[in-house]
XYZ file of C-alpha atoms in Angstrom:
535
model
C -4.418 10.012 -5.436
C -6.031 12.234 -2.843
C -7.985 12.588 0.442
C -11.708 11.860 0.299
C -14.492 12.545 3.108
C -17.979 11.830 2.680
C -20.658 12.369 5.401
C -24.304 10.840 4.488
C -27.019 12.420 6.584
C -27.971 15.952 7.281
C -27.131 18.445 10.185
C -23.330 18.892 9.848
C -22.198 22.382 9.422
C -19.985 23.092 6.072
C -17.387 24.852 7.920
C -16.631 22.125 10.115
C -16.589 19.512 7.069
C -14.079 21.774 5.747
C -12.033 21.313 8.849
C -12.398 17.817 8.960
C -11.379 17.421 5.542
C -8.192 19.507 5.940
C -6.989 17.030 8.490
C -5.886 15.398 5.282
C -4.622 18.210 3.298
C -0.989 16.461 3.162
C -2.767 13.936 0.671
C -3.823 16.407 -1.628
C -1.773 19.719 -1.502
C -2.803 20.876 -5.226
C -6.414 21.808 -4.815
C -9.506 20.959 -2.842
C -13.091 21.296 -2.996
C -16.645 20.805 -1.098
C -20.277 19.768 -2.261
C -23.465 19.518 -0.286
C -25.922 17.737 -1.983
C -29.718 18.983 -2.101
C -30.370 16.344 0.579
C -27.640 17.974 2.784
C -24.956 15.296 2.166
C -21.339 16.099 1.948
C -18.580 15.044 -0.394
C -15.138 16.742 0.043
C -11.740 16.145 -1.670
C -8.024 17.175 -1.304
C -6.672 16.667 -4.528
C -3.026 15.571 -5.865
C -3.151 16.077 -9.275
C -1.821 13.251 -11.302
C -3.904 12.900 -14.404
C -5.768 15.841 -16.289
C -3.972 18.595 -14.077
C -6.542 21.170 -15.275
C -10.094 20.022 -15.210
C -10.087 17.016 -12.915
C -10.984 18.872 -9.966
C -13.562 16.781 -7.676
C -16.163 16.096 -6.594
C -17.102 15.209 -10.203
C -20.688 15.420 -11.215
C -21.968 12.549 -13.613
C -24.767 12.864 -16.464
C -27.568 14.168 -13.914
C -27.774 13.851 -10.115
C -24.829 11.762 -9.191
C -21.621 13.025 -7.707
C -18.323 11.113 -6.778
C -15.077 11.627 -5.013
C -12.234 9.146 -5.456
C -9.056 8.391 -4.471
C -6.591 6.221 -6.547
C -6.040 5.684 -10.170
C -8.315 3.818 -12.804
C -5.455 2.324 -15.326
C -8.327 1.174 -17.848
C -10.312 4.390 -18.086
C -9.401 5.185 -21.868
C -10.856 1.684 -22.677
C -13.952 2.211 -20.454
C -14.661 5.632 -22.175
C -14.236 4.254 -25.406
C -16.216 0.877 -24.738
C -18.764 0.390 -22.009
C -19.259 4.183 -21.501
C -19.136 5.246 -25.166
C -22.506 6.757 -25.006
C -21.866 8.881 -21.942
C -20.681 12.630 -21.960
C -17.795 13.149 -20.007
C -17.042 16.633 -18.137
C -13.360 16.017 -17.728
C -10.309 13.801 -18.846
C -9.670 12.624 -15.448
C -9.338 8.852 -15.128
C -11.671 9.314 -12.020
C -14.665 10.407 -13.911
C -15.500 6.801 -15.173
C -16.666 5.840 -11.744
C -19.727 8.035 -11.569
C -20.783 6.937 -15.215
C -20.072 3.261 -14.464
C -22.343 3.879 -11.438
C -25.173 5.696 -13.682
C -24.637 2.445 -16.473
C -24.585 -0.141 -13.872
C -25.988 0.423 -10.328
C -23.955 -0.768 -7.718
C -22.423 -3.734 -9.723
C -19.551 -2.436 -11.623
C -16.370 -2.465 -9.192
C -14.826 -5.564 -11.037
C -14.791 -3.554 -14.326
C -12.329 -1.414 -12.895
C -8.647 -2.064 -13.262
C -6.944 -0.039 -10.763
C -6.494 1.221 -7.129
C -9.502 3.013 -5.802
C -11.340 4.390 -2.858
C -14.479 6.081 -3.837
C -18.007 7.094 -2.744
C -20.869 8.029 -5.107
C -24.047 10.148 -3.862
C -27.133 10.277 -5.873
C -29.970 11.869 -4.077
C -30.397 9.996 -0.823
C -28.897 6.794 -2.503
C -25.097 6.309 -2.150
C -22.190 3.781 -2.471
C -18.572 3.164 -1.091
C -16.080 0.775 -2.266
C -12.510 0.014 -1.989
C -10.071 -1.570 -4.608
C -9.386 -5.398 -4.372
C -6.540 -5.511 -2.194
C -6.720 -2.263 -0.079
C -3.963 -0.254 -1.810
C -5.997 2.832 -1.303
C -7.025 3.497 2.450
C -10.651 3.748 3.480
C -12.418 3.991 6.819
C -16.188 4.209 7.877
C -18.222 5.336 10.997
C -21.296 6.204 12.495
C -22.021 8.966 14.800
C -24.272 9.510 17.642
C -26.849 10.707 15.384
C -26.793 8.008 12.831
C -24.866 9.829 10.324
C -22.386 7.605 8.230
C -18.824 8.934 7.423
C -16.199 7.566 4.787
C -12.790 8.777 4.963
C -9.324 8.294 3.516
C -7.751 8.559 7.050
C -8.859 7.906 10.514
C -7.923 11.416 11.590
C -10.825 12.967 9.710
C -13.349 11.023 11.593
C -12.041 9.465 14.694
C -13.470 12.146 17.179
C -16.838 12.616 15.164
C -17.804 8.898 15.046
C -19.307 6.718 18.331
C -17.779 3.853 16.284
C -15.679 3.638 13.322
C -13.699 0.796 11.578
C -11.316 0.028 8.505
C -13.277 -0.613 5.032
C -12.645 -4.129 3.816
C -10.977 -4.285 0.581
C -12.672 -5.752 -2.090
C -16.103 -4.828 -0.869
C -18.621 -2.061 -1.884
C -21.121 -0.765 0.665
C -24.779 0.676 0.194
C -27.588 1.193 2.649
C -29.825 -1.502 0.843
C -26.975 -4.237 0.281
C -24.550 -3.495 3.374
C -21.110 -4.778 2.460
C -20.857 -6.932 -0.744
C -17.716 -8.753 -1.395
C -17.057 -8.180 -5.453
C -13.545 -9.480 -5.655
C -13.511 -13.224 -5.592
C -10.294 -14.447 -7.163
C -9.855 -18.209 -7.533
C -6.434 -18.044 -6.008
C -8.154 -17.205 -2.416
C -8.770 -21.040 -2.314
C -5.301 -22.649 -1.642
C -6.302 -25.763 -3.889
C -6.681 -23.638 -7.075
C -2.827 -23.147 -7.145
C -2.611 -25.563 -10.092
C -0.854 -23.818 -12.506
C 2.151 -24.782 -14.302
C 5.070 -22.568 -14.200
C 5.497 -20.169 -16.827
C 8.401 -18.006 -16.767
C 7.561 -15.892 -19.689
C 4.212 -15.382 -18.506
C 5.433 -14.032 -15.318
C 7.558 -11.759 -17.263
C 4.914 -10.451 -19.591
C 2.372 -9.909 -17.021
C 4.607 -7.966 -14.648
C 5.881 -5.786 -17.595
C 2.166 -5.017 -18.446
C 1.461 -4.147 -14.635
C 4.334 -1.776 -14.597
C 3.518 -0.287 -18.006
C -0.119 0.841 -17.072
C 1.284 2.330 -13.871
C 3.450 4.535 -15.588
C 0.024 6.460 -16.499
C 0.559 10.373 -15.504
C 0.699 13.830 -16.548
C 3.273 14.494 -13.924
C 7.125 13.224 -13.323
C 7.242 9.500 -12.198
C 10.162 8.042 -10.521
C 11.022 4.659 -8.612
C 11.533 3.669 -4.943
C 14.877 1.653 -5.117
C 16.058 -0.240 -2.161
C 18.297 -2.459 -4.020
C 16.171 -5.551 -3.075
C 15.052 -7.791 -5.785
C 11.200 -6.419 -5.748
C 12.086 -2.907 -5.988
C 14.952 -3.372 -8.426
C 12.733 -5.323 -11.199
C 10.176 -2.782 -10.999
C 12.844 -0.234 -11.366
C 14.556 -2.142 -14.568
C 11.187 -2.821 -16.103
C 10.095 0.683 -16.039
C 13.572 1.828 -16.991
C 13.134 -0.273 -20.435
C 9.408 1.312 -20.841
C 10.758 4.690 -20.301
C 13.732 4.315 -22.577
C 11.376 3.302 -25.512
C 9.876 6.862 -25.004
C 12.956 8.686 -24.659
C 12.637 9.251 -21.261
C 15.270 8.678 -18.164
C 14.328 6.891 -15.043
C 14.725 8.777 -11.653
C 15.504 6.246 -8.757
C 15.509 7.127 -5.024
C 16.988 5.297 -2.204
C 17.594 6.049 1.654
C 19.726 4.835 4.303
C 21.568 5.942 7.443
C 24.829 6.459 5.302
C 26.346 5.431 2.076
C 27.431 2.210 3.585
C 24.005 0.861 4.267
C 23.161 -2.441 2.742
C 20.202 -0.952 0.493
C 21.966 2.233 -0.522
C 25.196 0.047 -1.643
C 22.817 -2.154 -3.646
C 20.470 0.360 -5.055
C 23.644 2.370 -6.462
C 24.669 -0.693 -8.259
C 20.947 -1.125 -9.848
C 20.770 2.546 -10.728
C 24.258 2.443 -12.530
C 23.462 -0.688 -14.064
C 20.182 0.994 -15.648
C 21.681 4.280 -16.088
C 19.195 6.075 -14.002
C 19.293 9.446 -12.743
C 19.917 8.402 -8.827
C 19.087 10.252 -5.743
C 20.409 9.171 -2.465
C 18.909 10.373 0.916
C 20.377 9.764 4.410
C 18.877 10.123 7.931
C 19.871 9.823 11.281
C 18.958 7.608 14.183
C 18.490 10.889 16.187
C 16.295 12.635 13.345
C 14.145 9.400 13.193
C 13.556 9.210 16.636
C 12.441 13.196 16.798
C 9.674 12.458 14.213
C 8.230 9.410 15.807
C 5.253 11.283 17.462
C 4.437 13.033 13.945
C 5.014 10.014 12.104
C 2.395 7.758 14.177
C -0.332 10.593 13.754
C 0.300 10.258 10.143
C 0.420 6.547 9.566
C -2.263 5.791 12.100
C -0.804 2.719 13.491
C 1.320 1.186 16.196
C 2.309 -1.927 14.826
C 6.296 -2.103 15.248
C 7.228 -2.840 11.733
C 4.994 -0.472 10.076
C 6.634 2.223 12.490
C 10.221 1.140 11.955
C 9.819 1.157 7.945
C 7.786 4.260 7.841
C 10.383 6.406 9.254
C 12.794 6.139 6.460
C 9.831 6.188 3.760
C 8.745 9.570 5.358
C 12.151 10.875 5.162
C 12.489 9.661 1.662
C 9.270 10.990 0.273
C 9.902 14.464 1.603
C 13.082 14.616 -0.653
C 11.378 12.953 -3.634
C 8.645 15.575 -3.719
C 11.159 18.448 -3.190
C 12.420 17.338 -6.859
C 9.185 17.446 -8.481
C 8.152 13.992 -8.651
C 4.805 13.046 -7.485
C 4.197 9.450 -8.330
C 6.752 6.497 -7.504
C 6.662 2.847 -8.237
C 7.107 0.485 -5.475
C 7.825 -3.323 -4.834
C 5.101 -4.252 -2.175
C 3.500 -7.447 -2.503
C 6.115 -9.580 -3.990
C 7.237 -11.012 -0.494
C 3.735 -12.221 0.153
C 2.899 -13.707 -3.221
C 6.283 -15.681 -3.864
C 7.035 -16.701 -0.123
C 9.960 -14.041 0.056
C 10.264 -13.550 3.916
C 13.041 -15.606 5.494
C 10.444 -17.500 7.664
C 9.036 -19.410 4.815
C 11.957 -21.711 4.735
C 10.387 -23.072 7.798
C 6.915 -23.986 5.986
C 6.024 -27.392 6.980
C 4.924 -28.362 3.541
C 3.937 -26.897 0.289
C -0.069 -26.539 1.500
C 0.859 -24.472 4.606
C 3.229 -22.565 2.427
C 0.407 -21.780 -0.075
C -1.981 -20.911 2.908
C 0.453 -18.363 4.285
C 1.063 -16.576 1.125
C -2.503 -16.270 0.386
C -3.128 -14.846 3.746
C -0.301 -12.691 3.700
C -1.699 -11.065 0.224
C -5.064 -10.782 1.818
C -3.641 -8.884 5.014
C -1.445 -6.471 3.109
C -3.616 -3.550 3.646
C -3.017 -3.861 7.262
C 0.687 -3.094 7.169
C 2.631 -2.880 4.065
C -0.122 -1.139 1.939
C -1.074 1.055 4.795
C 2.852 2.312 5.618
C 3.264 2.610 1.945
C 0.359 4.967 1.331
C 0.507 6.952 4.438
C 4.217 7.664 4.763
C 4.495 8.855 1.282
C 1.087 10.542 1.343
C 2.193 12.445 4.104
C 4.152 14.666 1.733
C 1.701 14.254 -1.128
C 3.445 11.449 -3.036
C 1.710 8.714 -4.658
C 3.008 5.074 -4.596
C 2.071 2.660 -6.845
C 2.484 -1.180 -6.735
C 2.782 -3.272 -9.887
C 2.940 -6.680 -8.117
C -0.571 -6.226 -6.933
C -1.918 -5.716 -10.244
C -4.963 -8.304 -10.680
C -3.778 -10.059 -13.650
C -0.396 -10.729 -12.267
C -1.839 -11.793 -8.973
C -3.748 -14.542 -11.183
C -0.681 -15.863 -12.864
C 1.458 -15.632 -9.672
C -0.631 -16.939 -6.872
C -2.002 -19.814 -8.702
C 1.412 -21.264 -9.708
C 1.615 -24.709 -7.962
C 3.273 -24.318 -4.414
C 5.961 -26.996 -4.701
C 7.449 -24.537 -7.642
C 7.654 -21.709 -5.250
C 9.085 -24.220 -2.466
C 11.048 -26.431 -3.933
C 13.071 -29.072 -2.134
C 16.233 -27.786 -0.364
C 14.285 -24.356 -0.149
C 17.129 -22.770 1.784
C 18.605 -19.928 -0.348
C 15.628 -20.126 -2.555
C 13.116 -17.398 -1.536
C 11.320 -15.960 -4.501
C 13.180 -18.265 -6.792
C 10.843 -18.487 -9.524
C 10.875 -14.744 -9.686
C 14.561 -14.429 -9.814
C 14.661 -17.125 -12.436
C 11.816 -15.246 -14.763
C 13.937 -12.344 -15.014
C 17.462 -14.432 -15.041
C 18.002 -13.757 -18.942
C 21.605 -13.744 -19.534
C 21.463 -12.261 -23.296
C 19.316 -9.438 -22.040
C 19.841 -8.937 -18.397
C 17.539 -6.823 -16.112
C 19.763 -6.616 -13.117
C 23.163 -7.570 -12.022
C 23.491 -10.962 -10.915
C 24.565 -9.622 -7.133
C 21.313 -7.974 -7.019
C 18.864 -10.548 -8.772
C 20.123 -13.166 -6.128
C 20.534 -10.805 -3.144
C 19.196 -12.249 0.090
C 15.872 -10.719 1.192
C 16.420 -7.889 3.283
C 13.488 -6.034 4.814
C 13.193 -2.246 4.421
C 13.379 -1.381 7.999
C 16.791 -3.261 8.280
C 18.162 -2.387 4.797
C 18.510 1.207 5.679
C 21.277 0.338 8.130
C 21.205 -2.292 10.836
C 21.848 0.405 13.694
C 18.481 2.046 13.072
C 16.385 -0.805 14.386
C 19.106 -1.540 17.279
C 19.512 1.814 18.300
C 15.711 2.502 18.053
C 15.117 -0.266 20.101
C 17.741 1.030 22.805
C 15.878 4.681 22.649
C 12.761 3.145 23.447
C 14.095 1.374 26.204
C 15.013 4.553 27.941
C 11.599 6.082 27.332
C 9.532 3.410 29.306
C 10.208 2.038 32.558
C 9.870 -1.760 33.571
C 6.866 -0.783 35.885
C 5.118 0.775 32.734
C 5.758 -2.349 30.681
C 4.418 -4.697 33.651
C 1.181 -2.352 33.762
C 0.916 -2.624 29.870
C -2.150 -5.223 29.963
C -4.225 -2.969 32.374
C -3.306 0.305 30.583
C -3.851 -1.302 27.338
C -6.159 -4.384 27.544
C -6.700 -4.349 23.775
C -3.687 -5.630 21.843
C -1.517 -5.112 24.634
C 2.226 -4.156 24.014
C 4.776 -6.962 25.093
C 8.182 -4.797 24.670
C 9.054 -1.428 25.479
C 9.323 -0.141 21.474
C 5.885 -1.614 21.384
C 4.653 0.216 24.397
C 6.194 3.482 23.321
C 4.441 3.551 20.132
C 1.209 2.394 21.516
C 1.408 5.497 23.700
C 2.002 7.923 21.184
C -1.017 6.535 19.035
C -3.177 6.454 22.146
C -2.404 10.290 22.447
C -3.623 10.853 19.186
C -6.382 8.207 18.784
C -7.696 7.309 22.277
C -10.793 5.586 20.886
C -10.983 1.770 21.181
C -12.371 1.753 17.561
C -8.925 3.338 16.546
C -6.958 0.699 18.408
C -9.008 -2.201 16.774
C -8.051 -0.999 13.250
C -4.237 -2.133 13.743
C -3.094 -5.715 13.064
C 0.563 -6.685 14.218
C 2.866 -8.121 11.815
C 4.028 -11.163 13.146
C 6.476 -13.819 11.422
C 5.450 -17.472 11.455
C 7.436 -20.814 12.139
C 10.108 -19.078 14.122
C 11.176 -18.607 17.628
C 12.133 -15.267 17.523
C 8.944 -13.114 17.075
C 10.370 -9.634 16.606
C 9.425 -8.655 13.003
C 12.847 -7.806 11.803
C 14.270 -10.282 9.008
C 17.158 -10.400 11.162
C 15.353 -12.318 13.834
C 15.416 -15.264 11.678
C 18.252 -17.763 11.599
C 18.429 -17.899 8.302
C 19.702 -14.105 7.971
C 23.256 -13.894 7.008
C 25.705 -11.349 6.990
C 25.179 -8.147 4.672
C 25.767 -8.672 1.188
C 24.994 -12.447 1.239
C 24.350 -13.829 -2.292
C 22.209 -16.569 -3.041
C 23.456 -19.419 -5.367
C 22.161 -19.446 -8.732
C 20.578 -22.991 -8.516
C 19.292 -24.409 -11.582
């Protein structure tokens, strides 16, 4: 997990490139390096050392003239080394190095051979390619300056003031000067009619367990983000079992306004059940408000739900890295795959339900994945997401939609996921957590967080300012005082229209109240509500 910067084209000063890369130093606090090719192109890297702590410094040179920078993890790197790349000579033990050798072996067409989360750039003479992982777990931006030089960067802040235009690099694509953008990730599940697989609870358990297992790959301590919701609790439970088999203990981390926050209470139940070494972190509304300016600069979005949820994750990430943990598992993706948000209850039919799950998975990179990456990496912490494993997605998304949206859907969000891990003879979780109602992260840290945040924003924005929002911000105009404040802060740091255009608002469907909080849905019940264990 790192920060990468590549500039294709001559004329940039080395010192300036170093300064641009340093804007992302929080992503790679362990070491950094820069390489200028013979042709005058640049590759720069800010490294967070996770695998091969001693010789994995980047950029990494291939066998001959190709160089590469990579952000992310390649979970099948040992398999590739011993298989497709067995004739290649490796310079490091880093998982990243397989990428440059895959380029040497297959040219541009190799991204589907990588099992992992990645954003990378390879330069070979004047030839180059850039690519991003299938779902966009790792961020990547690209831009063009006034002289036609092409930029690639992990975060927008490194290139926004250098480029004439820039944009988000699309997940599941690679780019070369010869081919333009090429979509390499073409899963069958993207077509809703391919959701034709029978429900297999054991297969769900096995593939999620394998997805979690491969994400324990590291030469540094690993923990889990534990909110006490179903998704993070399941990945924590699976990780706990896998670590216990190795004689290791799970470290879990939760955050809330105080010890009575819904997530903190539920997380402690899970941690006690698993025998984890548990850490609780608290923050105040005043502290959250105080970091809004810094936070929005870090996460590079004005999306309301992303800002709300990033504040507690920002504080939690700092505390986690203070303990020495550098990698955490997170539960992102399950709600999108299984229709876990409360508004899914209002889907008009199974077909629309399935289409919405697919769209939510495809758009994860605009909200939850962006928030998870940038708020954790603000403190040099890597978040890994087992639910977005390619094999697990192939299993879970293609289950027949009526299984995910059974009759009398009320109270059955993510029902088949709950059923898959409802194993009385070998319980993964306490029943009250396994059947706990969905609570969005920004709600679960304490309901006062959003309520008081909205109140604060109302004191910072006048009625006249909000009325003039369409004129002041003609693109993606804010419609509430909270949204106006976030947009104003974002505009201060990123005044370019290209910057505003990288942001997508998260808006729930099929409900009257369009506030992104889960509590805006009529189905939301009192704290601690437990679903019925329906057969």
